[in-house]
Every structure is written in structure tokens, then in C-alpha cells.
mmCIF file with all atom_site columns, C-alpha atoms in Angstrom:
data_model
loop_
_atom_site.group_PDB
_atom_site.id
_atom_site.type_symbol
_atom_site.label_atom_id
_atom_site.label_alt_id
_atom_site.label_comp_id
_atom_site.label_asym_id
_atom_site.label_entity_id
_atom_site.label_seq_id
_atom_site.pdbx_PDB_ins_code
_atom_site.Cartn_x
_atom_site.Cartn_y
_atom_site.Cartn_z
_atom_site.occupancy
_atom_site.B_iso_or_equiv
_atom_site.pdbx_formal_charge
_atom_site.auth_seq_id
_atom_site.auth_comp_id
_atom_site.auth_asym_id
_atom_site.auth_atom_id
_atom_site.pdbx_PDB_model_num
ATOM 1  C CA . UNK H 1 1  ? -72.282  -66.686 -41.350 1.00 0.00 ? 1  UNK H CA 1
ATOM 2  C CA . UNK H 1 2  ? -70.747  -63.880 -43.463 1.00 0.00 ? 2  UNK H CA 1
ATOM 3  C CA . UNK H 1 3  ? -74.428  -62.942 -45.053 1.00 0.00 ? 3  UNK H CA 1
ATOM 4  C CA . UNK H 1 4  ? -75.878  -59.618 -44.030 1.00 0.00 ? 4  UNK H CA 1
ATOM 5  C CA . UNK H 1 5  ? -78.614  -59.157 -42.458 1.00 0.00 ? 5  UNK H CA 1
ATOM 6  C CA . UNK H 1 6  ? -81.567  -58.009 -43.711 1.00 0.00 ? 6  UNK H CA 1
ATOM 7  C CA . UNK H 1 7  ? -83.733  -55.015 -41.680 1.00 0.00 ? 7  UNK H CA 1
ATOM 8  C CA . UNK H 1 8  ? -86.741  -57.188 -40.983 1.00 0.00 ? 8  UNK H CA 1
ATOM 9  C CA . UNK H 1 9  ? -88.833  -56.013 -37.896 1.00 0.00 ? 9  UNK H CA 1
ATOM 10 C CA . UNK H 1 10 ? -89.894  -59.635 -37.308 1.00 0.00 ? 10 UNK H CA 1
ATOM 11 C CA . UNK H 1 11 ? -86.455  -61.073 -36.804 1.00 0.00 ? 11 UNK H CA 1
ATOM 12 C CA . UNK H 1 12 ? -85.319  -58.131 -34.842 1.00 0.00 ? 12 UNK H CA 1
ATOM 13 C CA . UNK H 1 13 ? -85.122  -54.268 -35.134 1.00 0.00 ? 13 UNK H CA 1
ATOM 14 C CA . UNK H 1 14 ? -81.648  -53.731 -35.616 1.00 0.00 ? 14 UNK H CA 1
ATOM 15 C CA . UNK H 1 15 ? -80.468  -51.233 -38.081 1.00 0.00 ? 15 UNK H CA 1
ATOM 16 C CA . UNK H 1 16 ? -84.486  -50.458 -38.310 1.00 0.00 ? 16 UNK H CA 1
ATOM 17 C CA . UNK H 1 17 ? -83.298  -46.845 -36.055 1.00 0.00 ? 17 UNK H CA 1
ATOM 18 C CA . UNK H 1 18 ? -87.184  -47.006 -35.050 1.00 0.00 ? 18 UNK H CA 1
ATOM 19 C CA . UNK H 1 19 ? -86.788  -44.600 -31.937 1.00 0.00 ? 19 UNK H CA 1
ATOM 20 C CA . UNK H 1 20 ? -84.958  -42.307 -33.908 1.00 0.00 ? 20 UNK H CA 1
ATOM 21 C CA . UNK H 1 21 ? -86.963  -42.486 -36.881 1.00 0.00 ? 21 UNK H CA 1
ATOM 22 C CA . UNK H 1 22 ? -90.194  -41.423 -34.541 1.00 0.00 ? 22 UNK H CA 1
ATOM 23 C CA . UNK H 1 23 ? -88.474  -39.204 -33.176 1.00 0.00 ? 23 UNK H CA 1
ATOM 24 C CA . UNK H 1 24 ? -87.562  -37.063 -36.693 1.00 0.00 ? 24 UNK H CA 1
ATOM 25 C CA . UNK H 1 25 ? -91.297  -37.855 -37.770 1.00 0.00 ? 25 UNK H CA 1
ATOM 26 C CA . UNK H 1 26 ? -92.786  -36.281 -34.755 1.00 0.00 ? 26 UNK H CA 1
ATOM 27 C CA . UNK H 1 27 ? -90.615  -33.256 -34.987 1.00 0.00 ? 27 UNK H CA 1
ATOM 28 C CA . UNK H 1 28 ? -91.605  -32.747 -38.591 1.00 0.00 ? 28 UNK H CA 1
ATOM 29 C CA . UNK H 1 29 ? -95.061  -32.942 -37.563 1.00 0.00 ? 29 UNK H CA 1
ATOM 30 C CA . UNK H 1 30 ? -94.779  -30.699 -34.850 1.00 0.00 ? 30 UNK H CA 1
ATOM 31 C CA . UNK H 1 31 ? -93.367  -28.025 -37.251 1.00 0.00 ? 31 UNK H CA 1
ATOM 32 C CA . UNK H 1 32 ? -96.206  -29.058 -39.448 1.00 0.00 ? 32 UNK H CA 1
ATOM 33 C CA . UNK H 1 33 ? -98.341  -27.833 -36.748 1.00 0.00 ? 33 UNK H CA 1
ATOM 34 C CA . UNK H 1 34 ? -96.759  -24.656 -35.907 1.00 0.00 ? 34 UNK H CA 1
ATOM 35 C CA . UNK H 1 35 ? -98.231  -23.307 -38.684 1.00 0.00 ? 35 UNK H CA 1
ATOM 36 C CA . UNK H 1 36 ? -100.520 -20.413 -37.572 1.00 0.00 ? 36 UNK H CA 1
ATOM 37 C CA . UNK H 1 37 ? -103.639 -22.095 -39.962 1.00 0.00 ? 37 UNK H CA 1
ATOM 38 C CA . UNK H 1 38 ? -102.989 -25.537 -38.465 1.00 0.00 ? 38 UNK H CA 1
ATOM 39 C CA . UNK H 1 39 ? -105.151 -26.477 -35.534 1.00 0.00 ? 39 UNK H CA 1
ATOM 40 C CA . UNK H 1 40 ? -106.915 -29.315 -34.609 1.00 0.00 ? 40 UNK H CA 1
ATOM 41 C CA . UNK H 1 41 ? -108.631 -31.418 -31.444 1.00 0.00 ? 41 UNK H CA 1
ATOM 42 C CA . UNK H 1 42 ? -107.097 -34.167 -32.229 1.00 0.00 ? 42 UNK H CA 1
ATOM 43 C CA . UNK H 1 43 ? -103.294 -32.542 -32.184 1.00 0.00 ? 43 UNK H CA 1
ATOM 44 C CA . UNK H 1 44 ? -103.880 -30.724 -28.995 1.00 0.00 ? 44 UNK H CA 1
ATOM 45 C CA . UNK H 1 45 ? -104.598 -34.158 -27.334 1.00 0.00 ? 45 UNK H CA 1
ATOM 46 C CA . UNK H 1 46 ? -101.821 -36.000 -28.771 1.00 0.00 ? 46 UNK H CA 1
ATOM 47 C CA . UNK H 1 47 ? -99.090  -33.244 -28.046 1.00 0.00 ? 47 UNK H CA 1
ATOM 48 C CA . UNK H 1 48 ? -100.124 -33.257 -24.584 1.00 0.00 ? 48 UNK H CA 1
ATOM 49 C CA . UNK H 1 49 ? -99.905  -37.049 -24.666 1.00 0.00 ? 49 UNK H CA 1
ATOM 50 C CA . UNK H 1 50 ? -96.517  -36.917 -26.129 1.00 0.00 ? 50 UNK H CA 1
ATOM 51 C CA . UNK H 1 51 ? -95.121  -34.151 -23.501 1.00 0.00 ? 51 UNK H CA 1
ATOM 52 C CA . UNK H 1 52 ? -96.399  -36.465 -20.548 1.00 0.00 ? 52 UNK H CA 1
ATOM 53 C CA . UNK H 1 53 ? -99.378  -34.002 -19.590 1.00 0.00 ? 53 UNK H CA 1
ATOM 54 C CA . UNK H 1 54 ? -101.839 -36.220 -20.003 1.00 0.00 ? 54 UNK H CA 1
ATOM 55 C CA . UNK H 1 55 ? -101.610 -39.811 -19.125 1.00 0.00 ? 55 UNK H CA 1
ATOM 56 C CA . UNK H 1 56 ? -97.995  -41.794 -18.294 1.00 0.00 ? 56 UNK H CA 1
ATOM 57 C CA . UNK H 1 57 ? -94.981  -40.805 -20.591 1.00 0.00 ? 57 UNK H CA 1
ATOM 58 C CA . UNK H 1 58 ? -94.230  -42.888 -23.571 1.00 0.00 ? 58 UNK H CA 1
ATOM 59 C CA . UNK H 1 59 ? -91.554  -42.418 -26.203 1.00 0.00 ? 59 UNK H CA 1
ATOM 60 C CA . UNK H 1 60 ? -92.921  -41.221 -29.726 1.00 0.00 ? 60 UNK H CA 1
ATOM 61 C CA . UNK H 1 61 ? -92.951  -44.174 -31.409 1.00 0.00 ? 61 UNK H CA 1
ATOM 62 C CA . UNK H 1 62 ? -95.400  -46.015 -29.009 1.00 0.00 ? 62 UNK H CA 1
ATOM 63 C CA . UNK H 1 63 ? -97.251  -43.385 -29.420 1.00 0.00 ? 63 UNK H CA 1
ATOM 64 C CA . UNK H 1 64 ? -97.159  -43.400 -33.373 1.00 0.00 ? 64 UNK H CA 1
ATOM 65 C CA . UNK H 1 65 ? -98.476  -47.195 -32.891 1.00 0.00 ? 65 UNK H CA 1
ATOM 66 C CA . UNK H 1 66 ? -101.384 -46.519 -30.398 1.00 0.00 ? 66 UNK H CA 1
ATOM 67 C CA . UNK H 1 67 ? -102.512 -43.364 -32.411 1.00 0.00 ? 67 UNK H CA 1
ATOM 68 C CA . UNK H 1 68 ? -101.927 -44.553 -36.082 1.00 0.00 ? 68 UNK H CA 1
ATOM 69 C CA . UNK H 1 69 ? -104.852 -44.307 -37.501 1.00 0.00 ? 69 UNK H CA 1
ATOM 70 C CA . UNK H 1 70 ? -105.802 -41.024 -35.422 1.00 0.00 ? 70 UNK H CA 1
ATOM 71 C CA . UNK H 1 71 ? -102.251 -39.679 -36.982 1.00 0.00 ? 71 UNK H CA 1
ATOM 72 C CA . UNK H 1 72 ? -102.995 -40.809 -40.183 1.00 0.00 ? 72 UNK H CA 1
ATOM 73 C CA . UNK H 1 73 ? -106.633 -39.600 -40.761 1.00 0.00 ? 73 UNK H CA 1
ATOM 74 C CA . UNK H 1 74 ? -104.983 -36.014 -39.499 1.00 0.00 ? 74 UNK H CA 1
ATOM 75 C CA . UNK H 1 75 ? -102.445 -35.964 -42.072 1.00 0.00 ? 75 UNK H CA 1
ATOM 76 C CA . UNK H 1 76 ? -104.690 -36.431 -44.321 1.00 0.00 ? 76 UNK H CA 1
ATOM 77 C CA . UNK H 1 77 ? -107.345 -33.718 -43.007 1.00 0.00 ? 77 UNK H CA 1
ATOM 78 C CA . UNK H 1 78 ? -104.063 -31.261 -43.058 1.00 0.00 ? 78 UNK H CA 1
ATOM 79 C CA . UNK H 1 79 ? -102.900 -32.510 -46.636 1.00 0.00 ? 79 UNK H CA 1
ATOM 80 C CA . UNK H 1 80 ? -99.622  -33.608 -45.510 1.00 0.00 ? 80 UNK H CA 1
ATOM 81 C CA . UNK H 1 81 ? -98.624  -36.528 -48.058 1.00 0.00 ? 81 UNK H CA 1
ATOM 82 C CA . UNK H 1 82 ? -94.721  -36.813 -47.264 1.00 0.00 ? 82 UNK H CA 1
ATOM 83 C CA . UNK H 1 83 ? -95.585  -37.236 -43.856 1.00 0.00 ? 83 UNK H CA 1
ATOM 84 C CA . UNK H 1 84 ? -98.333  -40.076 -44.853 1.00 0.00 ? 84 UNK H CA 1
ATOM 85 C CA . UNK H 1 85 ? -95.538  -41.505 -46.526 1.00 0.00 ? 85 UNK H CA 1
ATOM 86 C CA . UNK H 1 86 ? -92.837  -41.356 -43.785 1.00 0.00 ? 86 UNK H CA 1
ATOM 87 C CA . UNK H 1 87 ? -95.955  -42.736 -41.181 1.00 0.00 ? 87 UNK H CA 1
ATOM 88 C CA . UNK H 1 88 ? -96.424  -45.656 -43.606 1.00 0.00 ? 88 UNK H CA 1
ATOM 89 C CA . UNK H 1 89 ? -92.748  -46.618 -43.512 1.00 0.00 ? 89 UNK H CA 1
ATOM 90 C CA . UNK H 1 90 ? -92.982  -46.586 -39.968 1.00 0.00 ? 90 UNK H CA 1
ATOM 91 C CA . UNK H 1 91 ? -95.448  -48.678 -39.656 1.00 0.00 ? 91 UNK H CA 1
ATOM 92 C CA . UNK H 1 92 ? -94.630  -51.201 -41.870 1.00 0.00 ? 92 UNK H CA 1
ATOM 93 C CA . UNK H 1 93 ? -90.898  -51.680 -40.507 1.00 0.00 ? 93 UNK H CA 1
ATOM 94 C CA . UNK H 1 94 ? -91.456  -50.236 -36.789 1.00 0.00 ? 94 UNK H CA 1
ATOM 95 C CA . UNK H 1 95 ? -95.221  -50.903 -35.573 1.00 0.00 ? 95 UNK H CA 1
#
């Protein structure tokens, strides 16, 4: 009874953070946006998904699951590999 448990999304998501974990990776891409040289279709739709403007208002992290491969394919168009890495540790322990 003693044993710790492991994180394991499948057994249950405690000490996974997931909601806060979303939230630092969608501030760090936000930033990554900022950038004056940074623009793109697909980011203007998903920020205005992610500030309720368009469509109902969902935390970050269901919107990191619906828009994963949308997110990742951008990252990847914007040459952005820490954040690649940080969305594949999401999505393996959070999606």
C-alpha cells in the first residue's frame, strides 16, 4: 500500500499537472508568436479559438488535443523544436 504511484495517464492524471502544463506550453507559444516575422492562418484561428472568440471556450489543453496535429505541423513550419518536444510530452502523458 506504501508503493508510489507511478504518473500514468491511463490509471489517472494525478501528479501529470496536465492543465498547468498546457497552460505554460501555450504561453511559450504565444511568445513564440509575438515575434514580428511570425505569422500564420493557422495561429490567427487557433488564438481566437483559445480566447473564446470563435466557437465555445475550452481550456488549453483540450485545445492542444483537438488541434495536435494542426499545432504540430506549425511548429514545425516556424522551426520551433523545444516546443515539438514539450507538445510531444503532452501528448503522450496528457492527450
Amino acid at each position: 500500500m506504501n508503493q508510489s504511484l507511478q504518473n500514468d495517464r491511463y490509471l489517472s492524471f494525478i501528479g501529470l499537472n496536465c492543465d498547468q502544463r498546457a497552460e505554460r506550453f501555450i504561453g511559450n507559444l504565444r511568445e513564440l508568436m509575438r515575434e514580428p516575422d511570425r505569422t500564420d492562418p493557422f495561429w490567427t484561428y487557433l488564438a481566437a479559438k483559445l480566447d473564446g472568440e470563435k466557437g465555445p471556450a475550452h481550456d488549453e489543453l483540450y485545445h492542444i488535443h483537438c488541434h495536435l496535429n494542426d499545432i504540430r505541423d506549425l511548429l514545425g513550419r516556424l522551426d520551433a523544436p523545444e516546443l515539438i518536444a514539450e507538445l510531444d510530452v503532452l501528448e503522450t502523458e496528457c492527450c
